[in-house]
Coordinates of C-alpha atoms and ligand atoms in Angstrom, one line a residue:
X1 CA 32.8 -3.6 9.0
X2 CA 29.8 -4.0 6.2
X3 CA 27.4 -2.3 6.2
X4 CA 23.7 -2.7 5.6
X5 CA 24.3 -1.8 1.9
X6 CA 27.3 -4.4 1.8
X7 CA 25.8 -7.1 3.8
X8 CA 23.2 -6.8 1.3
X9 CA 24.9 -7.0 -1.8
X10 CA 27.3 -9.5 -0.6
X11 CA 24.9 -12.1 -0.5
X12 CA 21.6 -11.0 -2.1
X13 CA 19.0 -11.9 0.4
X14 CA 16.5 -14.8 -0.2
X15 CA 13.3 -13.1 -1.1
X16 CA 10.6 -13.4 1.2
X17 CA 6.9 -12.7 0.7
X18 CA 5.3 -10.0 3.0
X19 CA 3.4 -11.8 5.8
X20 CA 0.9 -8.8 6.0
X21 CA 1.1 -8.1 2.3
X22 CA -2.1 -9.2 1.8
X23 CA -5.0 -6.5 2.1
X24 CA -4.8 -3.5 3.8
X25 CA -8.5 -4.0 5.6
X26 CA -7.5 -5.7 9.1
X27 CA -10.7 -8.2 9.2
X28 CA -9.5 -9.0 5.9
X29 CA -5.7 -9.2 6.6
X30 CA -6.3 -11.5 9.8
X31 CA -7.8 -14.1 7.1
X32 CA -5.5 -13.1 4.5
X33 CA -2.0 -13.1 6.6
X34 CA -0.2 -15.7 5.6
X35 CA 2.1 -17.6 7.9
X36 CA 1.8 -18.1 11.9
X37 CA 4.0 -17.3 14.1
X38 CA 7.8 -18.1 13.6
X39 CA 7.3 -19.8 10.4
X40 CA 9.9 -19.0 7.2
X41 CA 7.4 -17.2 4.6
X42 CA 8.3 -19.6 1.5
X43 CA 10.8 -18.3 -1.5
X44 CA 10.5 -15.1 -3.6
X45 CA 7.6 -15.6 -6.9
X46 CA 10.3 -13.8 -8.5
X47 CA 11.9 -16.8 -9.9
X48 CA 12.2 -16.6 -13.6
X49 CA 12.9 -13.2 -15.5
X50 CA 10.3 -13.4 -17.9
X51 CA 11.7 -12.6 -21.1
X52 CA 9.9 -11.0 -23.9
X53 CA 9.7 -13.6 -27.1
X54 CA 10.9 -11.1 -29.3
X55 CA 13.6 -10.5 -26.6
X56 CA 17.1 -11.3 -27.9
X57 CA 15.4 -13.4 -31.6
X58 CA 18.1 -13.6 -33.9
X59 CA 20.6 -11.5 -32.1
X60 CA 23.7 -13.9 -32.7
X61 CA 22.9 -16.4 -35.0
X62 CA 20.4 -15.1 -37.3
X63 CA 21.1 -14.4 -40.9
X64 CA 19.1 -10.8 -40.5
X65 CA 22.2 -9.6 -38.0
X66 CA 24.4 -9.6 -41.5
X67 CA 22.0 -7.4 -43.6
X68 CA 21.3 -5.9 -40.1
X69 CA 19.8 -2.1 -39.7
X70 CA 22.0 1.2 -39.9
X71 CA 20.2 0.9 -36.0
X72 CA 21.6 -2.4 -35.5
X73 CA 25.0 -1.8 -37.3
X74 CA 25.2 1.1 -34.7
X75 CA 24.8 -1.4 -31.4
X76 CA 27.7 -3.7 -32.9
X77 CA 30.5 -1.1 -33.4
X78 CA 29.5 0.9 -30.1
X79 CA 28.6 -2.2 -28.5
X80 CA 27.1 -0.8 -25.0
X81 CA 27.3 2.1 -25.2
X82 CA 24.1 2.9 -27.6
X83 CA 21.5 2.1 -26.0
X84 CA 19.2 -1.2 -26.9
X85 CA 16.2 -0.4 -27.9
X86 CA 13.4 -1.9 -25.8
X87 CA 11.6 -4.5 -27.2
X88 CA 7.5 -4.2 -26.9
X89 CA 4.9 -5.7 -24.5
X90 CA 2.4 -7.6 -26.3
X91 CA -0.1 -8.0 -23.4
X92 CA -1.4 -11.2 -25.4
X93 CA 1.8 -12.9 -24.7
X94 CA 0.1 -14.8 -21.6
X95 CA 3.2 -15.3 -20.1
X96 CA 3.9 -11.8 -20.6
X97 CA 1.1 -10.6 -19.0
X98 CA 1.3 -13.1 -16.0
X99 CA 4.6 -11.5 -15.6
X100 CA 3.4 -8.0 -15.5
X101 CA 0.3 -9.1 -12.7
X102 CA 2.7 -10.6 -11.0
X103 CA 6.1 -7.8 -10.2
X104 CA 3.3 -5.8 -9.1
X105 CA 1.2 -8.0 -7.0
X106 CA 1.9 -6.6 -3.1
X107 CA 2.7 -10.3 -2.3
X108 CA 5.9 -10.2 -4.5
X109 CA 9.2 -9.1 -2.7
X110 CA 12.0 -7.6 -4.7
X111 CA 14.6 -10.1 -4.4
X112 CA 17.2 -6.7 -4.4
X113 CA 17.5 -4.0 -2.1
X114 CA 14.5 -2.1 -1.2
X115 CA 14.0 1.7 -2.9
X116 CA 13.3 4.7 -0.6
X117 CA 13.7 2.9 2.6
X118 CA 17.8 3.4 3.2
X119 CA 17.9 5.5 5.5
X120 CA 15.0 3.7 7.6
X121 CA 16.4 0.0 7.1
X122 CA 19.8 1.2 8.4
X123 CA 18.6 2.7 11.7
X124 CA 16.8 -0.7 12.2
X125 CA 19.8 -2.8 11.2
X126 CA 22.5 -0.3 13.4
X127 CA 20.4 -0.7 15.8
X128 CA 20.1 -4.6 15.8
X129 CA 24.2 -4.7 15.0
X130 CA 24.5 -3.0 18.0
X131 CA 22.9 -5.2 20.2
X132 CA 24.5 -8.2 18.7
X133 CA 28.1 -7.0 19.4
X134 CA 27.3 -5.8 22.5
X135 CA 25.1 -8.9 23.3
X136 CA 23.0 -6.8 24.9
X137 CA 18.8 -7.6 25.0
X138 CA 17.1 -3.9 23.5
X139 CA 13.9 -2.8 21.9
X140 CA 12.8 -0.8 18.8
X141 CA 9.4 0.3 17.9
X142 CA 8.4 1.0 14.5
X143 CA 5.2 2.7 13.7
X144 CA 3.8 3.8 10.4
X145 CA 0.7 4.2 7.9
X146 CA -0.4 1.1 5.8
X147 CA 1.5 0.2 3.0
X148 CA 4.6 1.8 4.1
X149 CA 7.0 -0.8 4.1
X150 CA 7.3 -1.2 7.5
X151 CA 7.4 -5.5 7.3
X152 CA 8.9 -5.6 4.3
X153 CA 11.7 -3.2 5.5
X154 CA 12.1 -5.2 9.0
X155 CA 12.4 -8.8 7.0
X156 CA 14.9 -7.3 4.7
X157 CA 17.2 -6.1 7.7
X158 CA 16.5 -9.6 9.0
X159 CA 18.5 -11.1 6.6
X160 CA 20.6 -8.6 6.4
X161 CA 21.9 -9.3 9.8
X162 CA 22.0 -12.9 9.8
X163 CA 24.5 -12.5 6.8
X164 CA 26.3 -9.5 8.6
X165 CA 27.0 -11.9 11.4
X166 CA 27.8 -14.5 9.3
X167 CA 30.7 -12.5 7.9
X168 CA 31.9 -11.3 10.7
X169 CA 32.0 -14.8 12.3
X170 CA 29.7 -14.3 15.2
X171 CA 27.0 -16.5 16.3
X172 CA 23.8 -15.6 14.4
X173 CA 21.2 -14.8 16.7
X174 CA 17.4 -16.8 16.7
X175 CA 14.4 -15.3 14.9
X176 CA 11.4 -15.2 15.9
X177 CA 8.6 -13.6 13.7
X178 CA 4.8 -13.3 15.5
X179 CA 2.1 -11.6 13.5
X180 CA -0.3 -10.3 16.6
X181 CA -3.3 -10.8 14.4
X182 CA -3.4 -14.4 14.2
X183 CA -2.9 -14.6 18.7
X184 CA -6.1 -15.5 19.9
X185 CA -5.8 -13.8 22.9
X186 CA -2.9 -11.1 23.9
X187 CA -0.9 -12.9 26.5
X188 CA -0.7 -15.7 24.2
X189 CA 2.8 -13.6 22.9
X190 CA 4.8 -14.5 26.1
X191 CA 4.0 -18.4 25.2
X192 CA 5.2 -17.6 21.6
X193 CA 8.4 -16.1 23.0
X194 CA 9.0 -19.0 25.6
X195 CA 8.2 -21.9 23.4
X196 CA 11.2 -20.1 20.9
X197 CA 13.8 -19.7 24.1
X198 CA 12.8 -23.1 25.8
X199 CA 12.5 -24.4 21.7
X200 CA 9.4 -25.4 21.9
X201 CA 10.2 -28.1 24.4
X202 CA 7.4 -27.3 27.1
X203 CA 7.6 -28.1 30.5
X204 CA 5.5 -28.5 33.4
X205 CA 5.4 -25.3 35.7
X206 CA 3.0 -23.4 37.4
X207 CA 4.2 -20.0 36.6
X208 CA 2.5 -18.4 33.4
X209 CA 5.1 -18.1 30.3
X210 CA 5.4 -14.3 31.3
X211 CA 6.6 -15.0 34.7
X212 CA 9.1 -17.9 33.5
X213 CA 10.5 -15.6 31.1
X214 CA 10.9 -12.9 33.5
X215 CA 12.6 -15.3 35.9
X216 CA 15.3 -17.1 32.8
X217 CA 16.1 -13.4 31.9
X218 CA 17.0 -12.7 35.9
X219 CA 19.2 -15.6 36.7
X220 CA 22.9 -16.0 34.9
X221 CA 22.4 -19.9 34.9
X222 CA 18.9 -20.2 33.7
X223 CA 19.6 -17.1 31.0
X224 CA 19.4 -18.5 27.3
X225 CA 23.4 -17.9 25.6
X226 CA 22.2 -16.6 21.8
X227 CA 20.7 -13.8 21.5
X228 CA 16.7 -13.8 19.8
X229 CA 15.6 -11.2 17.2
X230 CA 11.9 -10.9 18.5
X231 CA 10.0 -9.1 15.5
X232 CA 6.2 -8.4 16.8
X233 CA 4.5 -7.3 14.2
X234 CA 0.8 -6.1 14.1
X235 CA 1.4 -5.0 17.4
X236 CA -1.5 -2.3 17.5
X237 CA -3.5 -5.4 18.5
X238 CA -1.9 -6.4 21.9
X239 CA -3.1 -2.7 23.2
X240 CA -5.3 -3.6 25.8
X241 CA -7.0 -1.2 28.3
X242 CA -4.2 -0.8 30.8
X243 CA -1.6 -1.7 28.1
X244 CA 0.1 -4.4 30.5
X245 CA 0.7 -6.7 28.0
X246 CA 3.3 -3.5 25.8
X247 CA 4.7 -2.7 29.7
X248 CA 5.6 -6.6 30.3
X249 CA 6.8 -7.0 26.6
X250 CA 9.1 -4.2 26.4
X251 CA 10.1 -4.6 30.1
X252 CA 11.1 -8.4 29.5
X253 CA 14.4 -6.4 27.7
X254 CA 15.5 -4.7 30.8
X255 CA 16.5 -7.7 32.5
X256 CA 19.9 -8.9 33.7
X257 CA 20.2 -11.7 31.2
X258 CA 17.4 -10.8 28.6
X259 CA 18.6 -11.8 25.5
X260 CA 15.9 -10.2 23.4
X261 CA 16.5 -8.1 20.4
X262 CA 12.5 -6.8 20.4
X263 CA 10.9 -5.2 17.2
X264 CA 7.8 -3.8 17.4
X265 CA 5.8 -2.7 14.6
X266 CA 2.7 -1.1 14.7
X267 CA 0.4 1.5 12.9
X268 CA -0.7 3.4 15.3
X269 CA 1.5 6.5 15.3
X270 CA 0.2 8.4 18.3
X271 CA 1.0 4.6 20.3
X272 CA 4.4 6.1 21.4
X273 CA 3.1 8.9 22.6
X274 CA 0.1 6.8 25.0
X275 CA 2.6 4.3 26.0
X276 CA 6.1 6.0 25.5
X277 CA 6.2 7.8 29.1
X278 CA 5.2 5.1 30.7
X279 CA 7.5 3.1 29.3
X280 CA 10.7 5.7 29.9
X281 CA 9.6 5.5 33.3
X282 CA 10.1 2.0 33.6
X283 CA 13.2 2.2 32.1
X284 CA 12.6 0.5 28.8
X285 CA 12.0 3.3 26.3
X286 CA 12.6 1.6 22.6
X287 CA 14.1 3.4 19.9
X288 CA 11.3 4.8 17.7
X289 CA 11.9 4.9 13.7
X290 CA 8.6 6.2 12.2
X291 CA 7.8 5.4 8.5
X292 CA 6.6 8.5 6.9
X293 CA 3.8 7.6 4.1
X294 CA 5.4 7.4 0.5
X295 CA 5.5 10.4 -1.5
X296 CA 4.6 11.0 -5.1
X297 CA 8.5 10.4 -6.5
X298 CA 8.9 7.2 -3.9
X299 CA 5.8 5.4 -4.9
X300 CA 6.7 6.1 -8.6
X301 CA 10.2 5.1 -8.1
X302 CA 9.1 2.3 -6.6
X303 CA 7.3 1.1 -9.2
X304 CA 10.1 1.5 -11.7
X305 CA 12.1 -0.2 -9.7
X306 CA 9.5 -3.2 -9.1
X307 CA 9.3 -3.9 -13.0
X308 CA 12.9 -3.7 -14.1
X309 CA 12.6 -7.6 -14.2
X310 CA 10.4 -7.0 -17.1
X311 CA 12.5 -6.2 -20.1
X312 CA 9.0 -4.1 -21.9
X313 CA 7.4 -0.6 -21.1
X314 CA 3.9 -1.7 -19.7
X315 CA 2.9 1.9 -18.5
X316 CA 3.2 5.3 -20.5
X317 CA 5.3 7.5 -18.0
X318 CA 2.1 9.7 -17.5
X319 CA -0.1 7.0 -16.5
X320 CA 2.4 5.8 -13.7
X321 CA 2.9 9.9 -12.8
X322 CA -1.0 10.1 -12.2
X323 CA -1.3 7.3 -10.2
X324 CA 1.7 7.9 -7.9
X325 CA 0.5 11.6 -7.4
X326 CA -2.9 10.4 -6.6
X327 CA -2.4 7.7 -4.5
X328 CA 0.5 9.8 -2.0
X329 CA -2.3 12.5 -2.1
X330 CA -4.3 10.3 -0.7
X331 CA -2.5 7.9 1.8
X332 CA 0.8 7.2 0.7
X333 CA 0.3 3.6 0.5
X334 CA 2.3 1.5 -1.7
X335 CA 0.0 -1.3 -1.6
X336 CA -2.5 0.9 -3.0
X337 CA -0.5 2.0 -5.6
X338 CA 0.1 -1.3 -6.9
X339 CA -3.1 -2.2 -6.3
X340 CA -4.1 0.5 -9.1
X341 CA -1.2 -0.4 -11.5
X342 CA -2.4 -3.8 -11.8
X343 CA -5.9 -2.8 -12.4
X344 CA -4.9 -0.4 -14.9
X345 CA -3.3 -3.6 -16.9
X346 CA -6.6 -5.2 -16.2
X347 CA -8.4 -2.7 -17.9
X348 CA -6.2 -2.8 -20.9
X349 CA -6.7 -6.6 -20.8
X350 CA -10.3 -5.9 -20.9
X351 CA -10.4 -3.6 -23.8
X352 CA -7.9 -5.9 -26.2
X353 CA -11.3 -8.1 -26.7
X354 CA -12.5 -5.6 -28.9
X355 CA -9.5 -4.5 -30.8
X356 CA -6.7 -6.6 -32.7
X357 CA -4.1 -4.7 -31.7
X358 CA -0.7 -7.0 -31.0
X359 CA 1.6 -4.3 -28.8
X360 CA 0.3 -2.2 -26.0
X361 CA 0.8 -0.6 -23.1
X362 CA -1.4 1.4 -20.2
X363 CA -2.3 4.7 -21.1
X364 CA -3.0 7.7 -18.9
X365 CA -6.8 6.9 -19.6
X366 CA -6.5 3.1 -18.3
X367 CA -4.7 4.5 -15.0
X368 CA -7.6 7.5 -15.1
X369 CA -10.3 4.0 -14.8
X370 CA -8.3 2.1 -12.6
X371 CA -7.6 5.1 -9.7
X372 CA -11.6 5.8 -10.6
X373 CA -12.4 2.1 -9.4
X374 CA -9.6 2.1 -6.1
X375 CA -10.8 6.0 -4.9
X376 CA -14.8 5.2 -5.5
X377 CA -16.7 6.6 -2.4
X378 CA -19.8 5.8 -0.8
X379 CA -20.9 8.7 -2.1
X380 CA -20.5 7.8 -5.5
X381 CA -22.5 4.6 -4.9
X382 CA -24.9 6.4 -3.4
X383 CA -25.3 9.0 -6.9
X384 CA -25.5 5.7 -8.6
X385 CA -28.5 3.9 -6.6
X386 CA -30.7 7.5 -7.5
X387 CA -33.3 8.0 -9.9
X388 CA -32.7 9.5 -12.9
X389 CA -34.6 12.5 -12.7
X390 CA -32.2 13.4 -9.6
X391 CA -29.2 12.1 -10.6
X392 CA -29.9 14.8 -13.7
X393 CA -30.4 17.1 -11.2
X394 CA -27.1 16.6 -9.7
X395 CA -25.2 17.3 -13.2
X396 CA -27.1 20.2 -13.4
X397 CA -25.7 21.2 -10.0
X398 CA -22.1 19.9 -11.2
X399 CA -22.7 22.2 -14.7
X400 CA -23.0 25.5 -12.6
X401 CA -20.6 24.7 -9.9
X402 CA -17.8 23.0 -12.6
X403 CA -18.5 25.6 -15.3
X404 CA -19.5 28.9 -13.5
X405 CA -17.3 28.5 -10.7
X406 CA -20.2 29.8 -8.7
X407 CA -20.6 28.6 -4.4
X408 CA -24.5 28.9 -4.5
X409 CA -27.3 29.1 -7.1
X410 CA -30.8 29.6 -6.7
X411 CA -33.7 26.7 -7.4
X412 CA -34.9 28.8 -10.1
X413 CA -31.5 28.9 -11.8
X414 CA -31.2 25.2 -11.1
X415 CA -34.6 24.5 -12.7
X416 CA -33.2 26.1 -15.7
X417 CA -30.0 24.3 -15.9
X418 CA -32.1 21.0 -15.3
X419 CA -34.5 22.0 -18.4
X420 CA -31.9 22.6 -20.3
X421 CA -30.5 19.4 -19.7
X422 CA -33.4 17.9 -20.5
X423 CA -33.8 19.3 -24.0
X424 CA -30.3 18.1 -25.0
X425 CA -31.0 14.7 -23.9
X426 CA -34.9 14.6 -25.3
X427 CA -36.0 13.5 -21.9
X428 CA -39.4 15.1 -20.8
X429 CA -38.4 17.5 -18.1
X430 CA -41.1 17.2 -14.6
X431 CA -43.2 20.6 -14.0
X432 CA -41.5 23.0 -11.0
X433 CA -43.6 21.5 -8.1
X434 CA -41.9 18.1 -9.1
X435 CA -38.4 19.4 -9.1
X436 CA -38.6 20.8 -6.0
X437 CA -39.4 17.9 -4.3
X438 CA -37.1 15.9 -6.1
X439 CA -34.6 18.5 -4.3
X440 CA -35.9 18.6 -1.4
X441 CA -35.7 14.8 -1.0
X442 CA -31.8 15.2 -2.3
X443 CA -30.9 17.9 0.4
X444 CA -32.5 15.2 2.9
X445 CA -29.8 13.0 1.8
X446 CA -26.7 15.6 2.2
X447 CA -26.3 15.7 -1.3
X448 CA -27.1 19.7 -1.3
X449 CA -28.2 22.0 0.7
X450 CA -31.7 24.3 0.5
X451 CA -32.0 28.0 2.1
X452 CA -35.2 28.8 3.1
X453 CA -37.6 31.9 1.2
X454 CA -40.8 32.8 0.6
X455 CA -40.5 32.0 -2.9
X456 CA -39.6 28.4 -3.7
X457 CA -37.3 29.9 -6.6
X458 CA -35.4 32.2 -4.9
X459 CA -33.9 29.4 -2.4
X460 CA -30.6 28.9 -1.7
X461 CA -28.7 25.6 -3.1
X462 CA -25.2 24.9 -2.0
X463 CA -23.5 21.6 -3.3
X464 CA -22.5 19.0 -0.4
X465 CA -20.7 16.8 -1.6
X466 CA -17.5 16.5 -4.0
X467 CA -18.1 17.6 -7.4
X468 CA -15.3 15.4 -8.7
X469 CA -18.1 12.3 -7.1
X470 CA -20.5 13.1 -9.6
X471 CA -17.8 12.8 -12.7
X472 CA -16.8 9.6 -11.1
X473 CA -20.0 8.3 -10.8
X474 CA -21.1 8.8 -14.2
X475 CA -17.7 8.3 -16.0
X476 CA -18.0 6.0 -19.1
X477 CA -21.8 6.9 -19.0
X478 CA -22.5 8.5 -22.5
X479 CA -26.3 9.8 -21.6
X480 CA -25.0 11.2 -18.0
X481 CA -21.7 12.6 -20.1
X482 CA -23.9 14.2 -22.6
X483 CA -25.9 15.9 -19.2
X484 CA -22.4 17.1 -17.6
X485 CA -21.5 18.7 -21.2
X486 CA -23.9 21.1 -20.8
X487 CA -22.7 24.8 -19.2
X488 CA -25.3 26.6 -17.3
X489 CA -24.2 29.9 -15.6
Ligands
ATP501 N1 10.1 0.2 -0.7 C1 9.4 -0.8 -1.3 N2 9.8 -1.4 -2.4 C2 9.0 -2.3 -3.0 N3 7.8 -2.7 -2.6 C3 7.3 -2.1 -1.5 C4 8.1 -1.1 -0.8 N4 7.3 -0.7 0.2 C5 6.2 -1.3 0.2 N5 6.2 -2.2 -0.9 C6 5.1 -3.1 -1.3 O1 3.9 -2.8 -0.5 C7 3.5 -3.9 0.3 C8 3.1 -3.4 1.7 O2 4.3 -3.2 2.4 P1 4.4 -3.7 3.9 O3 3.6 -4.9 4.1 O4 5.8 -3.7 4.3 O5 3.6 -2.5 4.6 P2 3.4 -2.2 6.1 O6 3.9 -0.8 6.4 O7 3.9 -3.3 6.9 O8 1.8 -2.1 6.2 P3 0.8 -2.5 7.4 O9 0.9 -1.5 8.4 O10 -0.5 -2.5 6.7 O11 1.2 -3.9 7.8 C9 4.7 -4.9 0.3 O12 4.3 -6.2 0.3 C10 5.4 -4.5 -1.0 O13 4.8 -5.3 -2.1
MG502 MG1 3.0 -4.8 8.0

C-alpha cells in the first residue's frame, strides 16, 4: 500500500499557495487570506526554473568547449561525477532577482515534498487513510505556533490522499476547505458544511444547517455515500464563551452515518487542554498532532531546500546560519524567516546603486540589517524619538554596562562616561544639574532605574531595558557609533 512518501512521488502534487500564507498579524491575515471557503487556491508561482544566463552558455556547441579548461576537460571525462561548478548570481539580472524574491516569498509552495514535516504529515495522512478504508467519519486537531506549517502541511496530505485513493481505486472523498477568519459569524461553519453535503443546492427547512446536518448524519437513507475531508482551518476563531460551536463541530463526527473526515487547525496550543475533556466526555476526542516551532537546522534546511530551483548561491552560508538561529530563538516561524531572507536580498539590492559590481550575494552583514529591521522593538523606536542629549546618555549607560560588564553604576560615574562622550564627539556636554534631570526624566520612561541618596552622585543607576536595543537603534548611525566606541569602566 503507498505510502505518504510514495503517493507523493508518484504523482507530484499540484502546488498550491498557502491560504493563510499571507501575514502572520490576524487583522492583517483576515484582509490578506486569500480564498473563501471551499475554493481551489490557483496553481503553484513556481512555474518556470529560472535559469541563470550564464547557466549552460556554450556547453555543447560552443567552439570554447574544444580549447575548454583543464576544469572543464575534467567534467567531460568524469562526466557526473565532478562536480559542476555553480554558476554566479548577478542580482542585476532582473529576472534573476525576481526569481530569488519570489522561492522565498511565504506565498510560494514548493511544488515537492515538504522538509522537516515527515513525521507530522504522515500522522495526518494515516490518519485520514484510515478513515477512508474504514469509511468511517473521525476528527483530528492540529495546533501549533505561527509559521509552522501547519496549512501548508494539511494541503500537502490533501493531495496526497486524493492520489493515494486514486491508486488504490477507491472513491476519492469531497474536500472542503473553510478558513474561519473570513465566517462572519461562528455558526456560519455548519451552513459551509451543509451547502458542501447538500452541494450547495439549498432547500427550504426550518431547522438551522446544524440541526439538518445532525439529522442526515443519524438516518441511513438521508446519510450522504462519499465521505468529506472537512479541513477547518483558523479554528482559534470559532471559540466562543461556552465553546458550543467546537462541541457541535467535533460531535457532528460521532454520528451513525457522519461522513466527515474533520481537520482542525488552530494555534492555540493550550485549546486541547480547555476543550479536550469536554470533548472525551462526549465521546469525540480528536487525535491531536501538535506542530512544535522550527528549530535552528529546520528553518535553515528549509531554506536550502526552498531555493534549489535556483541554480546560484544568493546567501553566504553564515548569513542563512544567523538568521535561522535568530529567528528559532525567537519564534520558530518560518514565515519570519523568509520574511528576513528576502529583506536581506533587499538590502543587497539597495546597496548595488552605489557600487558596479556584476556578481553578488548576501553577506552575513545584509542578513545582520535585515533580522535588525524584522526584531526592531518598541523600545528601539522609542530610543530613536529621544533627544540627543539622552540618547547620549543611554550609550554612556550601554559603554559601562557592554564594556565593564558592571549591573549598577553610580550618576557620578555616568556623568563621567557621558563627558567623556562628549569630548570625543565635540558636542558641548550640559552642567551636572542638567544631566540629572535628563536622567531623571529617562528613568520616568523605564529606560533605567535611579536609587535614592543624599548625594545626587552617589545614586544608583541600573539599565532597564536591553542593551542589544540601544546597538539596534543606532546601528548604521556613525555619530551614535562613534558614542558606543567609547569604554568607560
Ligand atoms: N516545511 C516547510 N517547507 C517550506 N516552506 C514552509 C514550510 N513550513 C512553512 N513554510 C512556509 O511558511 C509559510 C507559513 O506556513 P503555514 O501557513 O503552513 O503556517 P501555519 O502553521 O499554518 O501558520 P498560522 O498558524 O499562522 O496559520 C508557508 O506559506 C510556507 O511558505
Ligand atoms: Mg495556517
Amino acid at each position: 500500500m503507498p505510502t505518504l512518501r510514495s503517493a507523493t512521488a508518484n504523482s507530484p502534487p499540484a502546488a498550491t499557495p498557502s491560504p493563510a500564507a499571507a501575514s502572520t498579524p490576524r487583522s492583517v491575515k483576515r484582509r490578506l487570506t486569500p480564498g473563501r471557503a471551499g475554493e481551489t487556491p490557483g496553481a503553484s508561482r513556481h512555474t518556470s526554473p529560472h535559469r541563470s544566463p550564464h547557466a549552460g552558455a556554450g556547453t555543447v556547441c560552443s567552439p570554447k568547449l574544444l580549447s575548454a579548461s583543464p576544469k572543464s576537460s575534467r567534467k567531460r571525462l568524469y562526466g557526473d561525477l565532478v562536480a559542476a561548478e555553480k554558476p554566479k548570481w548577478n542580482p542585476r539580472d532582473p529576472a534573476q532577482m525576481r526569481a530569488v524574491k519570489e522561492a522565498l516569498h511565504v506565498a510560494t509552495v514548493p511544488s515537492c515534498e515538504l522538509v522537516c514535516r515527515d513525521h507530522e504529515q504522515r500522522r495526518v495522512f494515516e490518519f485520514c487513510k484510515g478513515c477512508v478504508e474504514q469509511e468511517k467519519a473521525g476528527s483530528l486537531y492540529i495546533c501549533g505556533c505561527p509559521g509552522t506549517g501547519k496549512t501548508l502541511s494539511v494541503n500537502k496530505v490533501k493531495e496526497s490522499l486524493m492520489s493515494w485513493a486514486d491508486e488504490m481505486g477507491m472513491e476519492t472523498p469531497d474536500s472542503l476547505a473553510i478558513n474561519c477568519t473570513n465566517l462572519s459569524n461562528t455558526s456560519e461553519i455548519f451552513s459551509k458544511i451543509l451547502g458542501q453535503f447538500q452541494n450547495r443546492k439549498k432547500g427550504s427547512n426550518k431547522l438551522s444547517p446544524l440541526q439538518q446536518l445532525q439529522s442526515m448524519f443519524s438516518n441511513k437513507e438521508s446519510a450522504p455515500r462519499r465521505m468529506m475531508l472537512v479541513i477547518v482551518d483558523e479554528m482559534d476563531y470559532l471559540i466562543t464563551r461556552d465553546r458550543a460551536v467546537l462541541h457541535d463541530l467535533f460531535m457532528l463526527t460521532t454520528f451513525p452515518y457522519s461522513r466527515c473526515i474533520l481537520i482542525g487547525i488552530a494555534n492555540a496550543i493550550d485549546l486541547a487542554d480547555r476543550f479536550l475533556p469536554k470533548l472525551e466526555s462526549l465521546n469525540c476526542k480528536p487525535l491531536v498532532v501538535t506542530f512544535r516551532a522550527y528549530s535552528k537546522d529546520q528553518i535553515s534546511d528549509i531554506i536550502k531546500h526552498r531555493l534549489k530551483v535556483l541554480e546560484y548561491d544568493v546567501f553566504e552560508p553564515l548569513a542563512l546560519e544567523f538568521c535561522a538561529r535568530k529567528v528559532a530563538a525567537a519564534t520558530g516561524d518560518m514565515r519570519k524567516a523568509l520574511g528576513v531572507c528576502r529583506s536581506a536580498v533587499e538590502v543587497l539590492e539597495a546597496g548595488l546603486q552605489d557600487s558596479d559590481q556584476e556578481l553578488g550575494i548576501v553577506t552575513f552583514d545584509h542578513m545582520d540589517i535585515a533580522l535588525s529591521k524584522a526584531f526592531k522593538s518598541a523600545v528601539v523606536d522609542s530610543i530613536l524619538c529621544l533627544p540627543q542629549h539622552q540618547q547620549m546618555v543611554l550609550c554612556a549607560l550601554a559603554n559601562t554596562f557592554q564594556h565593564c560588564k558592571k549591573k549598577a553604576t553610580t550618576l557620578g560615574e555616568l556623568n563621567k562616561s557621558y563627558i567623556g562622550i562628549c569630548r570625543s564627539t565635540q558636542v558641548p556636554a550640559v552642567g551636572m544639574l542638567e544631566f540629572s534631570n535628563m536622567c531623571m526624566v529617562l528613568s520616568d520612561q523605564g529606560f533605567m532605574k535611579l536609587g535614592q541618596s543624599k548625594e545626587d552622585k552617589l545614586r544608583r543607576v541600573t539599565l532597564q531595558i536591553d542593551i542589544s536595543d540601544i546597538g539596534f537603534a543606532f546601528k548604521g548611525n556613525r555619530f551614535f557609533q562613534k558614542c558606543l566606541e567609547q569604554p568607560r569602566c
